[in-house]
Tab-separated table of N, CA and C in Angstrom:
chain	number	residue	atom	x	y	z
A	1	UNK	N	0.845	-1.185	0.000
A	1	UNK	CA	0.000	0.000	0.000
A	1	UNK	C	0.889	1.247	0.000
A	2	UNK	N	0.484	2.266	-0.724
A	2	UNK	CA	1.240	3.515	-0.784
A	2	UNK	C	1.218	4.200	0.574
A	3	UNK	N	2.331	4.880	0.903
A	3	UNK	CA	2.355	5.648	2.138
A	3	UNK	C	1.530	6.911	1.937
A	4	UNK	N	0.801	7.316	2.959
A	4	UNK	CA	-0.024	8.520	2.801
A	4	UNK	C	0.850	9.750	2.649
A	5	UNK	N	0.381	10.698	1.859
A	5	UNK	CA	1.111	11.950	1.677
A	5	UNK	C	0.946	12.818	2.910
A	6	UNK	N	2.017	13.471	3.291
A	6	UNK	CA	2.013	14.313	4.476
A	6	UNK	C	1.503	15.711	4.112
A	7	UNK	N	0.435	16.183	4.776
A	7	UNK	CA	-0.027	17.543	4.507
A	7	UNK	C	1.038	18.569	4.870
A	8	UNK	N	1.103	19.647	4.089
A	8	UNK	CA	2.070	20.715	4.330
A	8	UNK	C	1.326	22.017	4.594
A	9	UNK	N	1.961	22.891	5.365
A	9	UNK	CA	1.433	24.222	5.641
A	9	UNK	C	2.550	25.236	5.392
A	10	UNK	N	2.203	26.513	5.418
A	10	UNK	CA	3.243	27.525	5.273
A	10	UNK	C	4.266	27.401	6.405
A	11	UNK	N	3.820	27.060	7.604
A	11	UNK	CA	4.746	26.910	8.730
A	11	UNK	C	5.652	25.689	8.574
A	12	UNK	N	5.107	24.570	8.098
A	12	UNK	CA	5.936	23.366	7.960
A	12	UNK	C	6.970	23.534	6.845
A	13	UNK	N	6.588	24.196	5.757
A	13	UNK	CA	7.531	24.438	4.664
A	13	UNK	C	8.589	25.451	5.110
A	14	UNK	N	8.168	26.461	5.836
A	14	UNK	CA	9.127	27.442	6.380
A	14	UNK	C	10.160	26.728	7.250
A	15	UNK	N	9.712	25.822	8.105
A	15	UNK	CA	10.621	25.094	8.999
A	15	UNK	C	11.624	24.251	8.208
A	16	UNK	N	11.171	23.597	7.134
A	16	UNK	CA	12.079	22.801	6.298
A	16	UNK	C	13.159	23.678	5.676
A	17	UNK	N	12.753	24.831	5.159
A	17	UNK	CA	13.691	25.741	4.506
A	17	UNK	C	14.672	26.348	5.503
A	18	UNK	N	14.167	26.778	6.655
A	18	UNK	CA	15.038	27.380	7.667
A	18	UNK	C	16.032	26.360	8.214
A	19	UNK	N	15.617	25.099	8.328
A	19	UNK	CA	16.520	24.047	8.798
A	19	UNK	C	17.687	23.847	7.833
A	20	UNK	N	17.484	24.199	6.562
A	20	UNK	CA	18.545	24.090	5.554
A	20	UNK	C	19.362	25.380	5.460
A	21	UNK	N	19.091	26.346	6.334
A	21	UNK	CA	19.878	27.569	6.377
A	21	UNK	C	19.330	28.712	5.549
A	22	UNK	N	18.127	28.585	5.016
A	22	UNK	CA	17.563	29.620	4.148
A	22	UNK	C	16.908	30.736	4.954
A	23	UNK	N	16.909	31.920	4.361
A	23	UNK	CA	16.082	33.017	4.855
A	23	UNK	C	14.742	32.860	4.154
A	24	UNK	N	13.642	32.917	4.900
A	24	UNK	CA	12.337	32.550	4.356
A	24	UNK	C	11.285	33.611	4.654
A	25	UNK	N	10.449	33.824	3.663
A	25	UNK	CA	9.205	34.586	3.838
A	25	UNK	C	8.084	33.665	3.388
A	26	UNK	N	7.043	33.527	4.217
A	26	UNK	CA	5.929	32.659	3.859
A	26	UNK	C	4.629	33.332	4.244
A	27	UNK	N	3.588	32.995	3.492
A	27	UNK	CA	2.269	33.547	3.809
A	27	UNK	C	1.188	32.588	3.357
A	28	UNK	N	0.072	32.662	4.049
A	28	UNK	CA	-1.115	31.921	3.643
A	28	UNK	C	-1.898	32.803	2.692
A	29	UNK	N	-2.510	32.188	1.703
A	29	UNK	CA	-3.234	32.974	0.724
A	29	UNK	C	-4.720	32.764	0.758
A	30	UNK	N	-5.146	31.621	1.226
A	30	UNK	CA	-6.569	31.329	1.217
A	30	UNK	C	-7.080	31.156	2.625
A	31	UNK	N	-8.263	31.601	2.829
A	31	UNK	CA	-8.894	31.392	4.116
A	31	UNK	C	-9.705	30.102	4.042
A	32	UNK	N	-10.452	29.838	5.051
A	32	UNK	CA	-11.283	28.633	5.078
A	32	UNK	C	-12.562	28.802	4.258
A	33	UNK	N	-12.761	29.963	3.669
A	33	UNK	CA	-13.994	30.236	2.941
A	33	UNK	C	-13.829	29.940	1.450
A	34	UNK	N	-14.833	29.362	0.871
A	34	UNK	CA	-14.784	28.991	-0.543
A	34	UNK	C	-14.632	30.198	-1.452
A	35	UNK	N	-15.091	31.351	-1.025
A	35	UNK	CA	-15.051	32.524	-1.891
A	35	UNK	C	-13.746	33.300	-1.776
A	36	UNK	N	-12.734	32.726	-1.124
A	36	UNK	CA	-11.465	33.424	-0.980
A	36	UNK	C	-10.911	33.777	-2.361
A	37	UNK	N	-10.428	35.004	-2.552
A	37	UNK	CA	-10.045	35.463	-3.888
A	37	UNK	C	-8.720	34.935	-4.408
A	38	UNK	N	-7.863	34.416	-3.559
A	38	UNK	CA	-6.537	34.022	-4.020
A	38	UNK	C	-6.547	32.628	-4.613
A	39	UNK	N	-5.643	32.393	-5.538
A	39	UNK	CA	-5.600	31.097	-6.218
A	39	UNK	C	-4.668	30.105	-5.530
A	40	UNK	N	-4.000	30.514	-4.468
A	40	UNK	CA	-3.101	29.608	-3.767
A	40	UNK	C	-3.465	29.568	-2.285
A	41	UNK	N	-3.113	28.492	-1.628
A	41	UNK	CA	-3.407	28.392	-0.207
A	41	UNK	C	-2.224	28.839	0.636
A	42	UNK	N	-0.988	28.669	0.137
A	42	UNK	CA	0.161	29.281	0.787
A	42	UNK	C	1.322	29.328	-0.191
A	43	UNK	N	2.289	30.182	0.118
A	43	UNK	CA	3.512	30.258	-0.668
A	43	UNK	C	4.668	30.604	0.255
A	44	UNK	N	5.854	30.199	-0.153
A	44	UNK	CA	7.071	30.521	0.596
A	44	UNK	C	8.165	30.872	-0.403
A	45	UNK	N	8.941	31.878	-0.069
A	45	UNK	CA	10.113	32.235	-0.862
A	45	UNK	C	11.318	32.134	0.050
A	46	UNK	N	12.389	31.560	-0.491
A	46	UNK	CA	13.587	31.338	0.321
A	46	UNK	C	14.825	31.656	-0.479
A	47	UNK	N	15.858	32.100	0.226
A	47	UNK	CA	17.177	32.268	-0.379
A	47	UNK	C	18.180	31.569	0.532
A	48	UNK	N	19.033	30.756	-0.098
A	48	UNK	CA	20.026	29.983	0.627
A	48	UNK	C	21.346	30.740	0.673
A	49	UNK	N	22.234	30.371	1.593
A	49	UNK	CA	23.535	31.050	1.677
A	49	UNK	C	24.330	31.018	0.373
A	50	UNK	N	24.109	30.018	-0.488
A	50	UNK	CA	24.830	29.947	-1.765
A	50	UNK	C	24.233	30.874	-2.833
A	51	UNK	N	23.176	31.604	-2.487
A	51	UNK	CA	22.559	32.536	-3.426
A	51	UNK	C	21.406	31.959	-4.228
A	52	UNK	N	21.201	30.661	-4.155
A	52	UNK	CA	20.084	30.037	-4.869
A	52	UNK	C	18.788	30.334	-4.115
A	53	UNK	N	17.697	30.438	-4.861
A	53	UNK	CA	16.404	30.719	-4.254
A	53	UNK	C	15.348	29.731	-4.692
A	54	UNK	N	14.286	29.663	-3.930
A	54	UNK	CA	13.153	28.805	-4.255
A	54	UNK	C	11.866	29.560	-3.975
A	55	UNK	N	10.879	29.314	-4.829
A	55	UNK	CA	9.533	29.833	-4.624
A	55	UNK	C	8.624	28.613	-4.608
A	56	UNK	N	7.992	28.370	-3.482
A	56	UNK	CA	7.153	27.187	-3.302
A	56	UNK	C	5.710	27.643	-3.169
A	57	UNK	N	4.827	27.043	-3.969
A	57	UNK	CA	3.422	27.438	-3.973
A	57	UNK	C	2.535	26.208	-3.855
A	58	UNK	N	1.617	26.261	-2.899
A	58	UNK	CA	0.539	25.273	-2.829
A	58	UNK	C	-0.660	25.962	-3.472
A	59	UNK	N	-0.977	25.565	-4.684
A	59	UNK	CA	-1.961	26.309	-5.476
A	59	UNK	C	-3.383	26.173	-4.967
A	60	UNK	N	-3.728	25.005	-4.474
A	60	UNK	CA	-5.095	24.829	-3.994
A	60	UNK	C	-5.142	23.674	-3.019
A	61	UNK	N	-6.214	23.641	-2.257
A	61	UNK	CA	-6.397	22.529	-1.346
A	61	UNK	C	-6.788	21.289	-2.120
A	62	UNK	N	-6.331	20.150	-1.670
A	62	UNK	CA	-6.789	18.875	-2.208
A	62	UNK	C	-7.879	18.362	-1.281
A	63	UNK	N	-8.961	17.911	-1.846
A	63	UNK	CA	-10.052	17.397	-1.041
A	63	UNK	C	-9.918	15.894	-0.952
A	64	UNK	N	-10.016	15.365	0.242
A	64	UNK	CA	-9.854	13.940	0.472
A	64	UNK	C	-11.157	13.345	0.987
A	65	UNK	N	-11.350	12.077	0.697
A	65	UNK	CA	-12.479	11.365	1.269
A	65	UNK	C	-12.236	11.181	2.758
A	66	UNK	N	-13.292	11.050	3.542
A	66	UNK	CA	-13.135	11.004	4.997
A	66	UNK	C	-12.160	9.945	5.503
A	67	UNK	N	-12.029	8.828	4.826
A	67	UNK	CA	-11.126	7.784	5.315
A	67	UNK	C	-9.660	8.063	4.973
A	68	UNK	N	-9.398	9.057	4.111
A	68	UNK	CA	-8.018	9.385	3.727
A	68	UNK	C	-7.427	10.493	4.592
A	69	UNK	N	-8.190	11.511	4.855
A	69	UNK	CA	-7.729	12.643	5.656
A	69	UNK	C	-8.932	13.471	6.040
A	70	UNK	N	-8.734	14.378	6.943
A	70	UNK	CA	-9.836	15.201	7.398
A	70	UNK	C	-9.844	16.517	6.641
A	71	UNK	N	-10.947	16.784	5.957
A	71	UNK	CA	-11.120	18.078	5.314
A	71	UNK	C	-10.155	18.361	4.187
A	72	UNK	N	-9.780	19.640	4.083
A	72	UNK	CA	-8.919	20.096	3.000
A	72	UNK	C	-7.473	20.045	3.441
A	73	UNK	N	-6.617	19.559	2.567
A	73	UNK	CA	-5.194	19.465	2.888
A	73	UNK	C	-4.372	19.915	1.690
A	74	UNK	N	-3.126	20.250	1.951
A	74	UNK	CA	-2.146	20.515	0.904
A	74	UNK	C	-1.067	19.463	1.052
A	75	UNK	N	-1.016	18.536	0.128
A	75	UNK	CA	0.044	17.541	0.214
A	75	UNK	C	0.956	17.591	-1.001
A	76	UNK	N	0.671	18.471	-1.952
A	76	UNK	CA	1.516	18.649	-3.131
A	76	UNK	C	1.749	20.133	-3.361
A	77	UNK	N	2.983	20.487	-3.717
A	77	UNK	CA	3.326	21.877	-3.993
A	77	UNK	C	4.079	21.969	-5.306
A	78	UNK	N	4.173	23.168	-5.846
A	78	UNK	CA	4.998	23.449	-7.024
A	78	UNK	C	6.211	24.232	-6.547
A	79	UNK	N	7.389	23.883	-7.077
A	79	UNK	CA	8.635	24.512	-6.645
A	79	UNK	C	9.318	25.124	-7.859
A	80	UNK	N	9.619	26.424	-7.771
A	80	UNK	CA	10.352	27.116	-8.816
A	80	UNK	C	11.736	27.466	-8.292
A	81	UNK	N	12.744	27.306	-9.146
A	81	UNK	CA	14.129	27.555	-8.769
A	81	UNK	C	14.563	28.916	-9.281
A	82	UNK	N	15.239	29.676	-8.422
A	82	UNK	CA	15.686	31.019	-8.767
A	82	UNK	C	17.188	31.156	-8.550
A	83	UNK	N	17.823	31.872	-9.457
A	83	UNK	CA	19.227	32.264	-9.299
A	83	UNK	C	19.313	33.717	-9.738
A	84	UNK	N	19.851	34.554	-8.882
A	84	UNK	CA	19.929	35.997	-9.145
A	84	UNK	C	18.552	36.583	-9.458
A	85	UNK	N	17.529	36.066	-8.791
A	85	UNK	CA	16.172	36.586	-8.954
A	85	UNK	C	15.446	36.144	-10.199
A	86	UNK	N	16.057	35.277	-11.003
A	86	UNK	CA	15.422	34.812	-12.234
A	86	UNK	C	15.254	33.297	-12.206
A	87	UNK	N	14.219	32.822	-12.868
A	87	UNK	CA	13.991	31.384	-12.959
A	87	UNK	C	15.141	30.721	-13.704
A	88	UNK	N	15.551	29.550	-13.248
A	88	UNK	CA	16.692	28.864	-13.854
A	88	UNK	C	16.599	27.362	-13.617
A	89	UNK	N	17.129	26.555	-14.525
A	89	UNK	CA	17.306	25.122	-14.227
A	89	UNK	C	18.598	24.935	-13.439
A	90	UNK	N	18.799	23.743	-12.903
A	90	UNK	CA	20.071	23.428	-12.253
A	90	UNK	C	21.080	22.984	-13.307
A	91	UNK	N	22.372	23.122	-13.031
A	91	UNK	CA	23.378	22.577	-13.954
A	91	UNK	C	23.186	21.067	-14.108
A	92	UNK	N	23.749	20.522	-15.159
A	92	UNK	CA	23.645	19.082	-15.405
A	92	UNK	C	24.221	18.295	-14.236
A	93	UNK	N	23.661	17.117	-14.007
A	93	UNK	CA	24.176	16.240	-12.967
A	93	UNK	C	23.348	16.210	-11.702
A	94	UNK	N	22.324	17.023	-11.614
A	94	UNK	CA	21.454	17.033	-10.447
A	94	UNK	C	20.161	16.297	-10.772
A	95	UNK	N	19.505	15.721	-9.756
A	95	UNK	CA	18.287	14.954	-10.027
A	95	UNK	C	17.044	15.804	-10.264
A	96	UNK	N	17.119	17.106	-10.031
A	96	UNK	CA	15.950	17.976	-10.170
A	96	UNK	C	16.266	19.139	-11.104
A	97	UNK	N	15.226	19.803	-11.586
A	97	UNK	CA	15.343	21.015	-12.397
A	97	UNK	C	16.270	20.831	-13.595
A	98	UNK	N	16.158	19.721	-14.275
A	98	UNK	CA	16.971	19.477	-15.466
A	98	UNK	C	16.184	19.907	-16.700
A	99	UNK	N	16.608	21.005	-17.312
A	99	UNK	CA	15.930	21.526	-18.491
A	99	UNK	C	14.644	22.257	-18.165
A	100	UNK	N	14.349	22.448	-16.904
A	100	UNK	CA	13.149	23.165	-16.488
A	100	UNK	C	13.453	23.946	-15.219
A	101	UNK	N	12.681	24.991	-14.979
A	101	UNK	CA	12.879	25.792	-13.779
A	101	UNK	C	11.796	25.534	-12.739
A	102	UNK	N	10.933	24.521	-12.990
A	102	UNK	CA	9.835	24.240	-12.075
A	102	UNK	C	9.633	22.739	-11.927
A	103	UNK	N	9.410	22.315	-10.697
A	103	UNK	CA	9.020	20.941	-10.389
A	103	UNK	C	7.591	21.021	-9.860
A	104	UNK	N	6.669	20.307	-10.494
A	104	UNK	CA	5.258	20.381	-10.124
A	104	UNK	C	4.805	19.114	-9.415
A	105	UNK	N	3.829	19.268	-8.529
A	105	UNK	CA	3.260	18.132	-7.835
A	105	UNK	C	4.240	17.450	-6.909
A	106	UNK	N	4.968	18.219	-6.125
A	106	UNK	CA	6.025	17.701	-5.249
A	106	UNK	C	5.437	17.390	-3.873
A	107	UNK	N	5.682	16.174	-3.378
A	107	UNK	CA	5.235	15.828	-2.030
A	107	UNK	C	6.310	16.231	-1.017
A	108	UNK	N	6.018	16.050	0.276
A	108	UNK	CA	6.943	16.527	1.306
A	108	UNK	C	8.294	15.822	1.257
A	109	UNK	N	8.308	14.520	1.023
A	109	UNK	CA	9.581	13.788	0.962
A	109	UNK	C	10.451	14.301	-0.185
A	110	UNK	N	9.845	14.521	-1.343
A	110	UNK	CA	10.598	15.055	-2.484
A	110	UNK	C	11.032	16.498	-2.234
A	111	UNK	N	10.187	17.269	-1.556
A	111	UNK	CA	10.544	18.651	-1.239
A	111	UNK	C	11.788	18.683	-0.358
A	112	UNK	N	11.875	17.788	0.608
A	112	UNK	CA	13.067	17.720	1.458
A	112	UNK	C	14.306	17.424	0.615
A	113	UNK	N	14.187	16.516	-0.347
A	113	UNK	CA	15.312	16.190	-1.231
A	113	UNK	C	15.707	17.384	-2.088
A	114	UNK	N	14.707	18.089	-2.624
A	114	UNK	CA	14.974	19.260	-3.459
A	114	UNK	C	15.671	20.345	-2.645
A	115	UNK	N	15.193	20.590	-1.432
A	115	UNK	CA	15.807	21.602	-0.571
A	115	UNK	C	17.259	21.243	-0.292
A	116	UNK	N	17.532	19.991	0.036
A	116	UNK	CA	18.909	19.555	0.297
A	116	UNK	C	19.777	19.736	-0.939
A	117	UNK	N	19.233	19.428	-2.098
A	117	UNK	CA	19.959	19.548	-3.359
A	117	UNK	C	20.294	21.007	-3.653
A	118	UNK	N	19.288	21.882	-3.615
A	118	UNK	CA	19.475	23.288	-3.969
A	118	UNK	C	20.376	23.990	-2.961
A	119	UNK	N	20.237	23.675	-1.682
A	119	UNK	CA	21.058	24.346	-0.679
A	119	UNK	C	22.531	23.960	-0.795
A	120	UNK	N	22.816	22.826	-1.448
A	120	UNK	CA	24.194	22.385	-1.601
A	120	UNK	C	24.825	22.662	-2.950
A	121	UNK	N	24.118	23.362	-3.832
A	121	UNK	CA	24.635	23.646	-5.169
A	121	UNK	C	25.825	24.592	-5.096
A	122	UNK	N	26.886	24.249	-5.809
A	122	UNK	CA	28.020	25.150	-5.966
A	122	UNK	C	27.707	26.011	-7.193
A	123	UNK	N	27.425	27.283	-6.969
A	123	UNK	CA	26.973	28.146	-8.057
A	123	UNK	C	28.047	28.383	-9.119
A	124	UNK	N	29.286	28.041	-8.829
A	124	UNK	CA	30.348	28.169	-9.835
A	124	UNK	C	30.135	27.189	-10.988
A	125	UNK	N	29.328	26.153	-10.751
A	125	UNK	CA	29.019	25.200	-11.816
A	125	UNK	C	28.271	25.858	-12.970
A	126	UNK	N	27.480	26.877	-12.691
A	126	UNK	CA	26.767	27.586	-13.756
A	126	UNK	C	27.762	28.185	-14.744
A	127	UNK	N	28.772	28.870	-14.219
A	127	UNK	CA	29.765	29.499	-15.093
A	127	UNK	C	30.582	28.440	-15.828
A	128	UNK	N	30.974	27.407	-15.118
A	128	UNK	CA	31.757	26.334	-15.737
A	128	UNK	C	30.975	25.678	-16.873
A	129	UNK	N	29.708	25.357	-16.640
A	129	UNK	CA	28.922	24.709	-17.682
A	129	UNK	C	28.540	25.687	-18.793
A	130	UNK	N	28.469	26.980	-18.480
A	130	UNK	CA	28.235	27.962	-19.541
A	130	UNK	C	29.455	28.021	-20.456
A	131	UNK	N	30.647	28.026	-19.877
A	131	UNK	CA	31.886	28.072	-20.653
A	131	UNK	C	32.038	26.842	-21.525
A	132	UNK	N	31.718	25.679	-20.988
A	132	UNK	CA	31.884	24.422	-21.740
A	132	UNK	C	30.722	24.164	-22.706
A	133	UNK	N	29.681	24.989	-22.633
A	133	UNK	CA	28.548	24.810	-23.535
A	133	UNK	C	27.540	23.787	-23.058
A	134	UNK	N	27.679	23.305	-21.828
A	134	UNK	CA	26.738	22.325	-21.299
A	134	UNK	C	25.477	22.956	-20.748
A	135	UNK	N	25.523	24.240	-20.441
A	135	UNK	CA	24.374	24.935	-19.886
A	135	UNK	C	23.802	25.850	-20.959
A	136	UNK	N	22.523	25.674	-21.235
A	136	UNK	CA	21.893	26.482	-22.298
A	136	UNK	C	21.676	27.894	-21.849
């Protein structure tokens, strides 16, 4: 049987990012009311000591049947990668952000892996791969 997905909140995502050494800003976007005007339930922006950044968005609540979870939950988020304030893929050789600047439908376990990966990137690889022609 599949392991259940862990619900995430702006506070839980903030804690994951801060544990990796990032400076974080997070906010909730939706209230408990169906008529809430925002299209996301929470978002977090982070910058790591290496200069890499992430923008994490939980676009909407997922509704679960009563035997799966209680009420509305966020168990999947979209993660965008930033370098110098602009969207960017990671250099070749990393398991994430290859040829794309966004990972969609990320669960908490994968988010932890992505955070560990991005926080450990040596940004000099961008210049090296640009020089060698490996980075588009």
